[in-house]
Short mmCIF file of C-alpha atoms in Angstrom, two decimals:
data_model
loop_
_atom_site.label_atom_id
_atom_site.label_comp_id
_atom_site.label_asym_id
_atom_site.label_seq_id
_atom_site.Cartn_x
_atom_site.Cartn_y
_atom_site.Cartn_z
CA UNK A 1 -25.80 22.74 -23.09
CA UNK A 2 -25.54 24.52 -19.74
CA UNK A 3 -26.54 23.62 -16.16
CA UNK A 4 -29.80 25.55 -16.74
CA UNK A 5 -30.63 22.84 -19.36
CA UNK A 6 -29.21 19.64 -17.92
CA UNK A 7 -29.00 18.14 -14.44
CA UNK A 8 -26.19 15.58 -14.32
CA UNK A 9 -22.80 16.99 -15.47
CA UNK A 10 -20.90 15.14 -18.20
CA UNK A 11 -17.62 15.24 -16.13
CA UNK A 12 -16.58 15.68 -12.54
CA UNK A 13 -12.99 16.76 -11.96
CA UNK A 14 -11.71 15.83 -8.48
CA UNK A 15 -8.51 17.66 -7.40
CA UNK A 16 -6.85 17.02 -4.06
CA UNK A 17 -4.88 20.04 -2.87
CA UNK A 18 -2.29 20.12 -0.10
CA UNK A 19 -0.39 23.45 0.41
CA UNK A 20 -1.14 24.48 -3.15
CA UNK A 21 -1.84 28.12 -2.76
CA UNK A 22 0.75 29.17 -5.28
CA UNK A 23 -0.57 27.02 -8.17
CA UNK A 24 -4.27 26.40 -7.47
CA UNK A 25 -5.78 29.56 -8.96
CA UNK A 26 -3.98 28.89 -12.28
CA UNK A 27 -5.18 25.33 -12.36
CA UNK A 28 -8.76 26.28 -11.63
CA UNK A 29 -8.69 28.96 -14.36
CA UNK A 30 -7.07 26.63 -16.91
CA UNK A 31 -9.66 23.90 -16.32
CA UNK A 32 -12.60 26.28 -16.37
CA UNK A 33 -11.33 27.86 -19.58
CA UNK A 34 -10.85 24.37 -21.16
CA UNK A 35 -14.26 22.90 -20.21
CA UNK A 36 -16.44 25.16 -22.40
CA UNK A 37 -18.63 22.53 -23.98
CA UNK A 38 -21.11 20.27 -22.20
CA UNK A 39 -21.34 20.55 -18.42
CA UNK A 40 -18.73 19.83 -15.81
CA UNK A 41 -18.07 20.20 -12.09
CA UNK A 42 -14.66 20.89 -10.59
CA UNK A 43 -14.33 19.56 -7.03
CA UNK A 44 -11.44 21.03 -5.09
CA UNK A 45 -10.60 18.98 -1.89
CA UNK A 46 -8.23 20.75 0.50
CA UNK A 47 -6.69 18.17 2.83
CA UNK A 48 -4.82 19.46 5.81
CA UNK A 49 -2.94 22.42 4.32
CA UNK A 50 -1.04 24.79 6.49
CA UNK A 51 -1.07 27.61 3.88
CA UNK A 52 -3.88 29.61 2.36
CA UNK A 53 -5.07 26.87 -0.06
CA UNK A 54 -8.62 26.95 1.22
CA UNK A 55 -8.88 30.67 0.92
CA UNK A 56 -7.58 30.60 -2.61
CA UNK A 57 -9.96 27.79 -3.56
CA UNK A 58 -13.02 29.66 -2.24
CA UNK A 59 -11.97 32.89 -3.86
CA UNK A 60 -11.49 31.43 -7.30
CA UNK A 61 -14.44 29.03 -7.34
CA UNK A 62 -16.46 31.12 -9.79
CA UNK A 63 -19.13 29.18 -11.75
CA UNK A 64 -19.59 29.63 -15.43
CA UNK A 65 -22.50 28.52 -17.70
CA UNK A 66 -20.61 25.24 -18.28
CA UNK A 67 -18.69 24.67 -15.04
CA UNK A 68 -19.67 24.69 -11.42
CA UNK A 69 -17.30 24.45 -8.51
CA UNK A 70 -17.43 22.70 -5.16
CA UNK A 71 -14.83 23.36 -2.42
CA UNK A 72 -14.49 20.70 0.22
CA UNK A 73 -12.13 19.52 2.90
CA UNK A 74 -10.88 16.13 3.99
CA UNK A 75 -8.29 14.57 6.26
CA UNK A 76 -4.74 14.70 5.12
CA UNK A 77 -3.78 12.18 2.43
CA UNK A 78 -4.44 12.09 -1.32
CA UNK A 79 -6.59 8.98 -1.05
CA UNK A 80 -8.74 10.63 1.66
CA UNK A 81 -9.23 13.67 -0.61
CA UNK A 82 -10.11 11.59 -3.65
CA UNK A 83 -12.69 9.64 -1.63
CA UNK A 84 -14.35 12.86 -0.35
CA UNK A 85 -14.45 14.28 -3.84
CA UNK A 86 -15.87 11.06 -5.44
CA UNK A 87 -18.55 10.94 -2.86
CA UNK A 88 -19.61 14.46 -3.62
CA UNK A 89 -19.37 14.04 -7.39
CA UNK A 90 -22.35 13.48 -9.75
CA UNK A 91 -20.76 13.34 -13.27
CA UNK A 92 -21.23 10.66 -15.73
CA UNK A 93 -17.47 10.30 -15.76
CA UNK A 94 -14.94 11.40 -13.13
CA UNK A 95 -11.40 12.68 -13.71
CA UNK A 96 -9.00 12.13 -10.82
CA UNK A 97 -6.05 14.47 -11.34
CA UNK A 98 -3.54 16.57 -9.35
CA UNK A 99 -3.41 20.26 -8.36
CA UNK A 100 -0.57 21.07 -10.70
CA UNK A 101 -2.18 19.32 -13.75
CA UNK A 102 1.01 17.30 -14.43
CA UNK A 103 -0.08 16.45 -17.99
CA UNK A 104 -1.84 19.74 -18.71
CA UNK A 105 -5.01 18.66 -20.53
CA UNK A 106 -3.40 15.89 -22.57
CA UNK A 107 -5.42 13.22 -20.90
CA UNK A 108 -8.71 15.04 -21.72
CA UNK A 109 -7.52 15.70 -25.22
CA UNK A 110 -6.72 12.07 -25.81
CA UNK A 111 -10.01 11.01 -24.28
CA UNK A 112 -11.89 13.08 -26.81
CA UNK A 113 -10.33 11.09 -29.59
CA UNK A 114 -11.86 7.81 -28.32
CA UNK A 115 -15.16 7.15 -30.17
CA UNK A 116 -16.11 4.51 -27.59
CA UNK A 117 -15.38 5.39 -24.07
CA UNK A 118 -13.70 2.61 -22.02
CA UNK A 119 -14.47 2.11 -18.32
CA UNK A 120 -11.12 3.82 -17.40
CA UNK A 121 -8.85 6.04 -19.37
CA UNK A 122 -5.38 6.48 -17.82
CA UNK A 123 -3.12 9.37 -18.57
CA UNK A 124 -0.11 7.07 -18.58
CA UNK A 125 3.56 7.86 -18.25
CA UNK A 126 4.17 4.22 -19.37
CA UNK A 127 2.62 4.73 -22.79
CA UNK A 128 5.17 4.39 -25.56
CA UNK A 129 4.31 7.81 -26.95
CA UNK A 130 4.38 9.68 -23.67
CA UNK A 131 7.11 12.19 -23.09
CA UNK A 132 8.41 12.17 -19.63
CA UNK A 133 11.70 13.58 -18.24
CA UNK A 134 12.33 12.26 -14.78
CA UNK A 135 15.15 11.91 -12.28
CA UNK A 136 17.07 8.54 -12.23
CA UNK A 137 15.69 7.81 -8.71
CA UNK A 138 12.12 8.49 -9.77
CA UNK A 139 12.52 6.28 -12.84
CA UNK A 140 13.87 3.45 -10.77
CA UNK A 141 11.04 3.80 -8.22
CA UNK A 142 8.36 3.80 -10.96
CA UNK A 143 9.92 0.63 -12.60
CA UNK A 144 10.03 -1.05 -9.18
CA UNK A 145 6.45 -0.19 -8.35
CA UNK A 146 5.29 -1.50 -11.76
CA UNK A 147 7.24 -4.72 -11.22
CA UNK A 148 5.76 -5.22 -7.72
CA UNK A 149 2.20 -4.67 -9.20
CA UNK A 150 2.81 -7.26 -11.87
CA UNK A 151 4.26 -9.88 -9.48
CA UNK A 152 1.90 -9.25 -6.53
CA UNK A 153 -1.34 -8.29 -8.20
CA UNK A 154 -0.87 -9.80 -11.71
CA UNK A 155 -1.61 -6.31 -13.10
CA UNK A 156 -1.12 -5.74 -16.84
CA UNK A 157 -1.44 -1.91 -16.53
CA UNK A 158 1.64 0.13 -17.22
CA UNK A 159 0.86 3.01 -15.02
CA UNK A 160 -1.74 2.95 -12.32
CA UNK A 161 -0.50 6.23 -10.84
CA UNK A 162 -1.47 8.39 -13.80
CA UNK A 163 -4.56 10.58 -14.03
CA UNK A 164 -7.79 8.46 -14.28
CA UNK A 165 -11.01 9.28 -16.16
CA UNK A 166 -13.54 6.64 -14.66
CA UNK A 167 -17.16 5.74 -15.18
CA UNK A 168 -18.84 7.82 -12.51
CA UNK A 169 -21.64 5.49 -11.44
CA UNK A 170 -19.29 2.54 -10.94
CA UNK A 171 -16.65 4.64 -9.17
CA UNK A 172 -19.29 6.06 -6.65
CA UNK A 173 -20.75 2.68 -6.04
CA UNK A 174 -17.28 1.19 -5.31
CA UNK A 175 -15.77 4.07 -3.35
CA UNK A 176 -16.16 2.45 0.06
CA UNK A 177 -13.84 -0.28 -1.03
CA UNK A 178 -11.12 2.10 -1.99
CA UNK A 179 -9.80 2.91 1.47
CA UNK A 180 -6.12 3.66 1.03
CA UNK A 181 -5.50 7.15 2.51
CA UNK A 182 -2.57 7.85 0.31
CA UNK A 183 -0.97 7.27 -3.12
CA UNK A 184 -2.25 3.66 -3.46
CA UNK A 185 -5.87 4.86 -3.83
CA UNK A 186 -5.70 5.06 -7.62
CA UNK A 187 -4.08 1.63 -7.83
CA UNK A 188 -7.05 0.21 -5.87
CA UNK A 189 -9.38 1.74 -8.47
CA UNK A 190 -7.43 0.34 -11.41
CA UNK A 191 -7.00 -3.13 -9.74
CA UNK A 192 -10.74 -3.38 -9.08
CA UNK A 193 -11.51 -2.60 -12.71
CA UNK A 194 -8.98 -5.07 -13.87
CA UNK A 195 -10.42 -7.81 -11.62
CA UNK A 196 -13.98 -7.00 -12.77
CA UNK A 197 -12.92 -7.35 -16.43
CA UNK A 198 -13.56 -3.79 -17.51
CA UNK A 199 -11.74 -2.23 -20.51
CA UNK A 200 -8.92 0.12 -19.53
CA UNK A 201 -7.11 2.31 -22.09
CA UNK A 202 -3.80 4.00 -21.37
CA UNK A 203 -3.26 7.24 -23.45
CA UNK A 204 -0.03 9.17 -24.02
CA UNK A 205 0.78 12.34 -22.08
CA UNK A 206 3.58 14.85 -21.76
CA UNK A 207 4.85 15.41 -18.23
CA UNK A 208 5.20 19.07 -17.30
CA UNK A 209 8.89 20.03 -17.09
CA UNK A 210 8.59 21.40 -13.60
CA UNK A 211 6.65 18.45 -12.22
CA UNK A 212 9.71 16.81 -10.78
CA UNK A 213 12.15 19.65 -10.04
CA UNK A 214 14.78 17.66 -8.18
CA UNK A 215 15.92 14.30 -6.94
CA UNK A 216 13.48 12.37 -4.80
CA UNK A 217 14.70 10.65 -1.63
CA UNK A 218 13.10 7.22 -1.37
CA UNK A 219 13.35 5.73 2.12
CA UNK A 220 13.38 2.02 2.90
CA UNK A 221 10.25 2.56 4.91
CA UNK A 222 8.47 3.89 1.79
CA UNK A 223 9.37 0.73 -0.18
CA UNK A 224 8.18 -1.52 2.74
CA UNK A 225 4.94 0.43 2.93
CA UNK A 226 4.34 0.08 -0.78
CA UNK A 227 5.03 -3.66 -0.64
CA UNK A 228 2.69 -4.15 2.31
CA UNK A 229 -0.09 -2.08 0.65
CA UNK A 230 0.07 -4.23 -2.49
CA UNK A 231 0.09 -7.43 -0.50
CA UNK A 232 -2.99 -6.19 1.49
CA UNK A 233 -4.67 -5.42 -1.82
CA UNK A 234 -4.06 -8.86 -3.15
CA UNK A 235 -5.60 -10.44 -0.04
CA UNK A 236 -8.78 -8.46 -0.84
CA UNK A 237 -8.84 -9.49 -4.48
CA UNK A 238 -12.22 -11.28 -4.19
CA UNK A 239 -13.64 -8.06 -2.69
CA UNK A 240 -12.28 -5.97 -5.53
CA UNK A 241 -13.43 -8.48 -8.07
CA UNK A 242 -17.06 -8.45 -6.85
CA UNK A 243 -19.37 -6.08 -8.83
CA UNK A 244 -20.91 -3.39 -6.68
CA UNK A 245 -24.45 -4.50 -7.68
CA UNK A 246 -26.17 -6.84 -10.07
CA UNK A 247 -26.66 -3.98 -12.62
CA UNK A 248 -22.96 -3.25 -13.09
CA UNK A 249 -21.40 -5.18 -15.84
CA UNK A 250 -18.01 -5.19 -17.53
CA UNK A 251 -17.87 -3.77 -21.07
#
């Protein structure tokens, strides 16, 4: 089925891009070539780049019978970009991913295997069958963040920072509550789904070898910011737990 035959796309792919001119064209081509059945939209959100990211996005946003593109801009920050893309999306389901496709299409491949679609599918580095090669510092940071989520939020999810495939109607109706401008945005989405009792499935992925090319320097300020963000989220737990409207129910 093509866009000439159906209105609402099956999938919206939201990709924040910051200074990604070197990799963006390949990412757009790979997704467009992969999404050859059903109907999908790919939403590129440039957020404060200082290179030619926007020009690259506009040049390579070529629609196909199965895929249409949108190129948008937002304020700097991954969360700001995700919010802008979600607001512009119309798909039955929404994939939140990154401009370098860190897992390739593993998340989408694993999602296809699920006969019943859960509320959220997470491309999870914490899944026992995932293959991830990371620096020691990054591994410690990931473990520390997971521990903080468990202690502060009571979260049972292994990886809230993976790629997310989310029910589109629910995500759009909740987007105003997801206000973190940066990396905690996806954790807010997962936390809200947990609090509302929705089914969340983590699927295995393989992390691209060049996703983490070197050691990452984690500053004390980053840890403090992470802690404060999670505490603020916990204080809003009743807000995240409230359904967006009477017609939205956990499955």
